[in-house]
Amino acid sequence: MHAMKYSRRCLTALMAVLTAGLSLSCDTQHAHESQNLSGAEDSVTISFSWWGGDSRHTATQEAVNRFMELHPDIKVKTQFSAWEGWENVMSTSFYAGTMPDVNQINWNWISAYSSDGSRFLDLNTVSDTLDLAQYDSEVLQTCTFSDELQAVPVSLTGRIFFWNKTTFEQAGLAPPQTLAQLYDAGRIFREQLGEGYYPLVLGEYDRMILMVYYLQSVYGKEWIENGRLNYSEEEILSGFRFIQSLEEGHVIPKIETTLGDGAVSIDKNQNWINGSYAGIFEWDSAAQKYQDSLSEGNELVVGTYFADMGPYQGGFSKVSLCFAISETTPHPQACAALLQFLLNEREGAEILGIERGIPLSASALGVCKEQSLLESATAQANDRIIEWVSFTLDPAFEDSKLKGEPDGIYYDVMSGLSYGDYTPEQATDLLIRTTNEILAEN
């Protein structure tokens, strides 16, 4: 249960050898510049895909461009998008065998699409180019399936609250540090600022993760254990009633309201941008994206976990995302060289910074420390997550049939509850029955 927290502590110990790690990365970079990594006299082309926000797109494209300058024998074709609908696009390419050569993937995609090693290359076979010594062995083990290292983990992550401090001040409040204060903020926002102001906004999947955090805080159990839901019908019913109470208390807007805003994501929603929606429950790596989207004069701050939510420290951590190489790529060494530059070499790490969270690569972490990036909101959020959470995410939680938008069961039950199509009892029954059916298929 504490493997992720242990891995984070291992990274702290690695800081003592960062100087050697950074020197190794620089030496590796010079070696790459002096050889043709395509494995042929003529140049080769590899494809690279990822998802993210605008700042991640910009930084990653800049890093790719610099890589191509350093490696004129390798051309990189990029494809990227926002998260919405991205897994559907990628899953189709996985099954069709048309996946890009290098892929940013979610951690659970390994078990979902390549548990037998048929989709992603064993990175141990390119370790002469991709420096795996920069990673704690236990972290690498989380991406090892069928005795193959099928991806390299980029960072650890978790969900935490972020608050628009400016809007709370307009309501005469400080950002909430307890659940009781959050409920009070719902009432005060409506009274002081108006019906269109809410202290928190949650999409369907956000609601599901917050409900699990609440239940873990109350009952102190993993959400999934031994391939089945680990919570009773009565316990899950209390979670749905908790989510319903947030709507009833004017803490969060209804799903109908947020969909009516006409935005594809919260950071693009005008009510978030102007501060009418004053809080989110998001991944730590998303901090910069949400801050950048706020209109001038609005300040985003990292929240805390609510000790009054229950007697246990709920919430989970997980490998945030990974990079994998296609099993069928004709240019594995060129792909490995790209990942080495992005993840481990100084120049790539300087360009990417913490766009994908606090790096697990010891050399990249050292670069971030030198550049004072570990004082950012993302770093502050990551520290609070690792310090607080007691649970780790089971990969099955993110099965596409469960979390896939818009047809996954999480979207169905949370949307149905918000629209009044399901009672809390009906939502509970549907979630338990469907989730266990899907877990049994894995």
XYZ file of C-alpha atoms in Angstrom:
442
model
C 0.000 0.000 0.000
C 2.886 2.358 0.687
C 5.057 1.461 -2.293
C 4.569 4.848 -3.948
C 5.485 6.736 -0.768
C 8.578 4.564 -0.329
C 9.639 5.294 -3.901
C 9.341 9.007 -3.269
C 11.572 8.668 -0.206
C 14.094 6.795 -2.326
C 14.242 9.783 -4.637
C 15.206 12.002 -1.736
C 18.143 9.730 -1.035
C 19.141 9.935 -4.677
C 19.635 13.691 -4.377
C 22.992 12.968 -2.739
C 24.288 11.598 -6.046
C 22.668 14.080 -8.378
C 25.956 15.668 -9.319
C 27.223 12.357 -10.637
C 23.895 11.701 -12.342
C 23.924 15.073 -14.058
C 27.475 14.542 -15.205
C 26.514 11.171 -16.632
C 23.595 12.693 -18.509
C 25.776 15.390 -20.027
C 28.366 12.800 -21.093
C 25.604 10.731 -22.648
C 24.325 13.769 -24.530
C 27.754 14.431 -26.057
C 28.002 10.787 -27.039
C 24.634 11.005 -28.788
C 25.754 14.057 -30.721
C 28.748 12.185 -32.117
C 26.964 9.119 -33.436
C 24.218 8.263 -35.864
C 21.456 6.788 -33.705
C 19.154 5.919 -36.571
C 21.178 2.794 -37.238
C 21.559 3.746 -40.909
C 23.394 6.254 -43.073
C 20.198 8.001 -44.130
C 17.912 9.840 -41.731
C 14.864 8.150 -40.235
C 11.495 9.432 -39.093
C 9.802 8.471 -35.832
C 6.386 9.543 -34.556
C 5.658 10.835 -31.054
C 2.262 11.388 -29.415
C 1.126 12.999 -26.176
C -1.809 14.803 -24.591
C -1.898 17.852 -22.316
C -2.565 21.566 -22.084
C -1.116 24.408 -24.110
C 1.959 24.896 -21.925
C 2.868 21.204 -22.182
C 2.404 21.275 -25.946
C 4.663 24.309 -26.314
C 7.435 22.968 -24.079
C 7.384 19.492 -25.586
C 7.501 20.759 -29.154
C 10.409 23.021 -28.230
C 12.253 20.059 -26.708
C 11.576 17.920 -29.787
C 12.865 20.672 -32.063
C 16.061 20.922 -30.047
C 16.475 17.145 -30.124
C 16.263 17.189 -33.922
C 18.908 19.922 -34.052
C 21.219 17.718 -31.984
C 20.321 14.603 -33.984
C 19.955 15.650 -37.640
C 19.660 11.980 -38.631
C 16.348 11.660 -36.734
C 13.158 13.466 -37.718
C 10.300 13.454 -35.194
C 6.679 13.833 -36.315
C 4.491 14.954 -33.406
C 0.804 14.547 -32.719
C -0.879 15.897 -29.606
C -4.209 17.030 -28.230
C -6.129 17.802 -25.059
C -7.117 14.783 -22.955
C -10.783 14.720 -23.976
C -11.300 11.791 -26.327
C -7.575 11.039 -26.509
C -7.715 7.535 -25.024
C -10.318 6.496 -27.587
C -8.000 7.659 -30.370
C -5.006 5.865 -28.887
C -6.799 2.621 -28.030
C -7.921 2.353 -31.645
C -4.333 2.740 -32.810
C -3.115 0.166 -30.268
C -5.570 -2.463 -31.464
C -5.027 -1.628 -35.132
C -1.259 -1.747 -34.828
C -0.912 1.831 -36.069
C 0.319 3.390 -32.844
C 3.093 6.020 -32.981
C 6.671 4.976 -32.288
C 6.900 6.882 -28.977
C 3.821 7.380 -26.824
C 2.906 9.238 -23.683
C 0.622 6.753 -21.933
C -1.399 6.468 -18.776
C 0.024 3.959 -16.322
C -3.008 1.662 -16.553
C -2.671 1.437 -20.344
C 0.110 -1.095 -19.848
C -2.192 -3.601 -18.154
C -5.151 -2.635 -20.332
C -3.468 -2.931 -23.730
C -0.150 -4.744 -23.266
C -0.275 -7.008 -20.230
C 1.386 -9.681 -22.372
C 4.021 -7.328 -23.751
C 2.566 -7.300 -27.255
C 2.172 -3.522 -27.672
C 5.107 -1.876 -25.888
C 8.822 -2.523 -26.229
C 10.811 -3.921 -23.307
C 12.924 -0.866 -22.484
C 15.635 -3.033 -21.023
C 16.552 -3.823 -24.638
C 17.486 -0.158 -25.245
C 19.076 0.577 -21.875
C 22.382 1.255 -23.606
C 20.726 4.454 -24.905
C 17.996 5.152 -22.317
C 19.639 5.534 -18.902
C 17.388 3.541 -16.569
C 19.829 3.997 -13.669
C 18.287 7.441 -13.155
C 15.157 5.746 -11.725
C 14.479 3.950 -8.480
C 14.089 0.233 -9.161
C 10.779 0.028 -7.272
C 9.284 2.760 -9.436
C 10.384 0.930 -12.578
C 8.783 -2.217 -11.189
C 5.360 -0.546 -11.328
C 5.707 -0.453 -15.127
C 6.977 -4.021 -15.428
C 4.462 -6.520 -16.794
C 5.231 -10.011 -18.145
C 8.783 -9.464 -16.865
C 9.239 -6.595 -19.328
C 9.767 -2.907 -18.532
C 7.097 -1.622 -20.886
C 7.295 2.070 -20.039
C 9.381 4.562 -18.116
C 7.422 6.425 -15.412
C 7.689 10.202 -15.551
C 6.297 11.324 -12.195
C 4.079 10.441 -9.251
C 0.808 12.275 -8.869
C -2.407 12.569 -6.940
C -5.466 14.786 -6.644
C -5.600 17.800 -4.354
C -7.643 20.984 -4.058
C -6.605 24.223 -5.748
C -8.398 27.447 -4.820
C -8.824 30.818 -6.468
C -7.750 32.881 -3.476
C -8.973 36.089 -5.114
C -12.590 34.943 -5.369
C -12.620 33.664 -1.800
C -11.346 37.041 -0.623
C -14.178 38.720 -2.527
C -16.562 36.592 -0.470
C -14.748 37.582 2.732
C -13.261 34.120 3.177
C -9.927 32.343 3.223
C -9.635 29.176 1.124
C -11.203 26.289 3.089
C -9.037 23.999 5.186
C -11.875 21.778 6.403
C -14.965 20.204 4.896
C -17.115 22.264 7.252
C -15.556 25.460 5.875
C -16.227 24.277 2.324
C -19.931 23.797 3.086
C -20.017 27.260 4.684
C -18.372 28.706 1.573
C -21.179 27.327 -0.602
C -23.755 29.268 1.370
C -21.670 32.436 1.636
C -20.769 32.474 -2.057
C -24.445 32.424 -2.973
C -25.300 35.138 -0.441
C -22.341 37.449 -1.058
C -21.444 36.899 -4.718
C -24.561 35.484 -6.370
C -26.086 32.288 -7.740
C -23.434 31.895 -10.441
C -20.538 31.665 -7.987
C -19.409 28.324 -6.540
C -16.413 27.499 -4.339
C -15.728 24.286 -6.277
C -16.423 22.829 -9.723
C -16.278 19.104 -10.494
C -16.794 17.131 -13.680
C -18.106 13.575 -13.577
C -14.729 11.883 -13.218
C -13.621 14.490 -10.662
C -16.688 13.597 -8.600
C -15.816 9.923 -8.719
C -12.278 10.516 -7.479
C -13.497 12.889 -4.755
C -16.077 10.305 -3.650
C -13.349 7.666 -3.326
C -11.215 10.132 -1.339
C -14.182 10.742 0.962
C -14.876 7.023 1.451
C -11.225 6.233 2.106
C -11.177 9.021 4.703
C -14.246 7.592 6.438
C -13.606 3.850 6.164
C -9.837 3.545 5.647
C -9.881 0.932 2.857
C -8.514 0.544 -0.644
C -11.217 1.094 -3.259
C -10.375 -2.113 -5.167
C -8.887 -5.218 -3.566
C -8.296 -8.623 -5.131
C -10.021 -7.552 -8.312
C -13.300 -6.498 -6.692
C -14.816 -3.423 -5.084
C -13.816 -3.313 -1.448
C -16.796 -1.271 -0.232
C -20.290 -2.354 0.762
C -23.514 -1.073 -0.726
C -24.201 0.996 2.391
C -20.727 2.548 2.300
C -20.900 3.510 -1.374
C -24.398 4.896 -0.871
C -22.962 7.268 1.729
C -20.455 8.430 -0.883
C -23.145 9.292 -3.415
C -25.092 11.125 -0.731
C -21.946 13.110 0.026
C -21.619 14.172 -3.637
C -25.312 15.031 -3.726
C -24.912 17.167 -0.587
C -22.291 19.281 -2.355
C -24.787 20.209 -5.072
C -27.555 20.810 -2.561
C -25.275 23.078 -0.512
C -24.312 25.220 -3.527
C -20.727 23.991 -3.183
C -20.594 22.681 -6.765
C -22.729 23.465 -9.830
C -24.853 20.763 -11.411
C -23.494 18.872 -14.398
C -26.216 20.483 -16.498
C -24.844 23.893 -15.539
C -21.236 23.154 -16.449
C -22.212 21.471 -19.709
C -24.312 24.517 -20.502
C -21.190 26.649 -20.200
C -20.130 25.158 -23.535
C -16.454 24.539 -22.679
C -14.566 21.349 -23.507
C -12.701 21.410 -20.184
C -12.720 23.357 -16.941
C -9.600 25.366 -17.758
C -11.362 26.572 -20.927
C -14.574 27.411 -19.052
C -15.207 31.151 -18.833
C -16.621 30.763 -15.328
C -13.325 29.270 -14.210
C -11.319 31.871 -16.107
C -13.134 34.817 -14.513
C -13.231 33.278 -11.025
C -16.929 32.422 -10.719
C -15.871 28.802 -10.157
C -13.277 29.184 -7.425
C -11.894 25.699 -6.826
C -10.932 22.431 -8.467
C -9.876 18.965 -7.299
C -7.127 18.119 -9.756
C -3.838 16.341 -10.438
C -0.833 18.208 -9.063
C 0.745 18.335 -12.535
C -2.211 20.413 -13.778
C -1.500 23.375 -11.491
C 0.250 25.527 -14.076
C -2.419 24.908 -16.700
C -5.166 26.115 -14.389
C -3.184 29.105 -13.150
C -2.338 30.173 -16.700
C -5.986 30.015 -17.722
C -7.147 32.463 -15.027
C -7.761 36.069 -16.033
C -5.369 38.706 -14.787
C -5.584 39.428 -11.077
C -6.740 35.947 -10.027
C -4.365 33.941 -7.822
C -4.419 30.146 -7.596
C -3.197 28.533 -4.360
C -2.675 24.912 -3.330
C -5.199 23.601 -0.848
C -4.931 21.071 1.968
C -6.616 17.762 2.642
C -9.587 17.913 5.007
C -8.787 16.278 8.336
C -12.463 16.488 9.362
C -13.554 14.348 6.403
C -12.853 11.182 8.383
C -10.405 9.464 10.763
C -8.172 8.194 7.938
C -5.900 9.957 5.457
C -7.821 9.324 2.274
C -6.690 9.937 -1.274
C -4.331 7.992 -3.502
C -1.106 8.422 -5.413
C -0.149 6.818 -8.697
C 2.352 6.969 -11.511
C 0.996 10.008 -13.300
C 2.014 9.081 -16.824
C 4.699 7.189 -18.683
C 6.518 7.049 -21.978
C 6.441 3.831 -23.998
C 7.951 2.736 -27.302
C 5.950 0.699 -29.789
C 6.879 -2.972 -29.903
C 6.822 -2.783 -33.706
C 8.846 0.373 -34.257
C 11.577 -0.122 -36.856
C 13.783 2.409 -35.023
C 13.969 1.492 -31.310
C 17.332 3.172 -30.721
C 16.172 6.464 -32.224
C 13.064 6.312 -30.023
C 15.205 5.597 -26.963
C 17.437 8.546 -27.826
C 14.398 10.845 -27.875
C 13.273 9.621 -24.453
C 16.797 9.948 -23.083
C 16.882 13.578 -24.173
C 13.397 14.416 -22.861
C 13.722 12.629 -19.531
C 17.346 12.452 -18.463
C 19.551 14.931 -20.303
C 20.079 18.401 -18.923
C 18.916 20.376 -21.937
C 15.704 18.405 -22.355
C 14.977 18.601 -18.628
C 15.540 22.363 -18.655
C 12.995 22.810 -21.448
C 10.318 20.484 -20.035
C 10.733 21.450 -16.375
C 7.708 20.162 -14.441
C 5.191 20.140 -17.303
C 4.547 16.470 -16.544
C 4.911 16.715 -12.794
C 7.931 16.439 -10.502
C 10.363 14.204 -12.415
C 11.242 10.741 -11.164
C 14.496 10.902 -13.122
C 17.229 11.822 -10.639
C 19.079 13.964 -13.180
C 15.940 15.843 -14.261
C 14.977 16.357 -10.623
C 18.362 17.945 -10.053
C 17.802 20.336 -12.943
C 14.429 21.330 -11.509
C 16.034 21.966 -8.131
C 18.717 24.156 -9.700
C 16.059 26.188 -11.502
C 13.997 26.597 -8.284
C 11.064 24.809 -9.928
C 10.496 22.764 -6.784
C 9.078 25.897 -5.170
C 6.202 26.000 -7.663
C 2.538 25.221 -7.028
C 2.989 21.853 -8.729
C 5.855 20.947 -6.412
C 3.998 22.197 -3.344
C 0.949 20.150 -4.311
C 3.058 17.059 -4.973
C 4.727 17.337 -1.561
C 1.364 17.592 0.192
C 0.012 14.613 -1.707
C 2.974 12.358 -0.960
C 2.949 13.448 2.704
C -0.786 12.870 3.182
C -2.259 10.083 1.069
C -2.336 6.529 2.405
C -3.539 4.601 -0.634
C -2.306 3.723 -4.111
C -4.455 3.594 -7.204
C -5.280 0.180 -8.621
C -4.746 0.277 -12.421
C -8.221 -1.204 -12.895
C -9.761 1.990 -11.496
C -8.902 3.690 -14.782
C -10.230 0.978 -17.078
C -11.651 2.728 -20.153
C -15.059 1.112 -19.597
C -15.148 2.744 -16.181
C -13.627 6.183 -16.780
C -13.959 6.537 -20.550
C -15.767 9.714 -21.586
C -18.679 9.919 -22.215
C -19.782 6.276 -21.936
C -17.896 5.036 -18.876
C -19.832 4.042 -15.794
C -18.342 6.886 -13.729
C -19.787 9.422 -16.154
C -23.088 7.602 -16.280
C -23.716 7.419 -12.536
C -22.443 10.901 -11.698
C -24.302 12.568 -14.536
C -27.449 10.559 -13.821
C -27.320 11.501 -10.137
C -26.869 15.182 -10.949
C -29.696 15.257 -13.498
C -32.025 13.351 -11.166
C -32.206 10.321 -13.452
C -30.822 8.125 -10.661
C -31.461 8.166 -6.949
C -28.371 7.624 -4.777
C -29.593 4.056 -4.263
C -29.906 3.427 -8.009
C -26.506 4.981 -8.694
C -24.986 2.763 -6.012
C -26.479 -0.417 -7.432
C -25.417 0.446 -10.975
C -21.860 1.357 -9.973
C -21.325 -1.814 -7.924
C -22.858 -4.175 -10.452
C -21.181 -2.735 -13.526
C -17.789 -2.186 -11.899
C -17.563 -5.755 -10.621
C -18.568 -7.066 -14.043
C -15.795 -5.053 -15.688
C -13.237 -6.000 -13.027
C -14.104 -9.679 -13.557
C -13.190 -9.326 -17.229
C -9.655 -8.155 -16.404
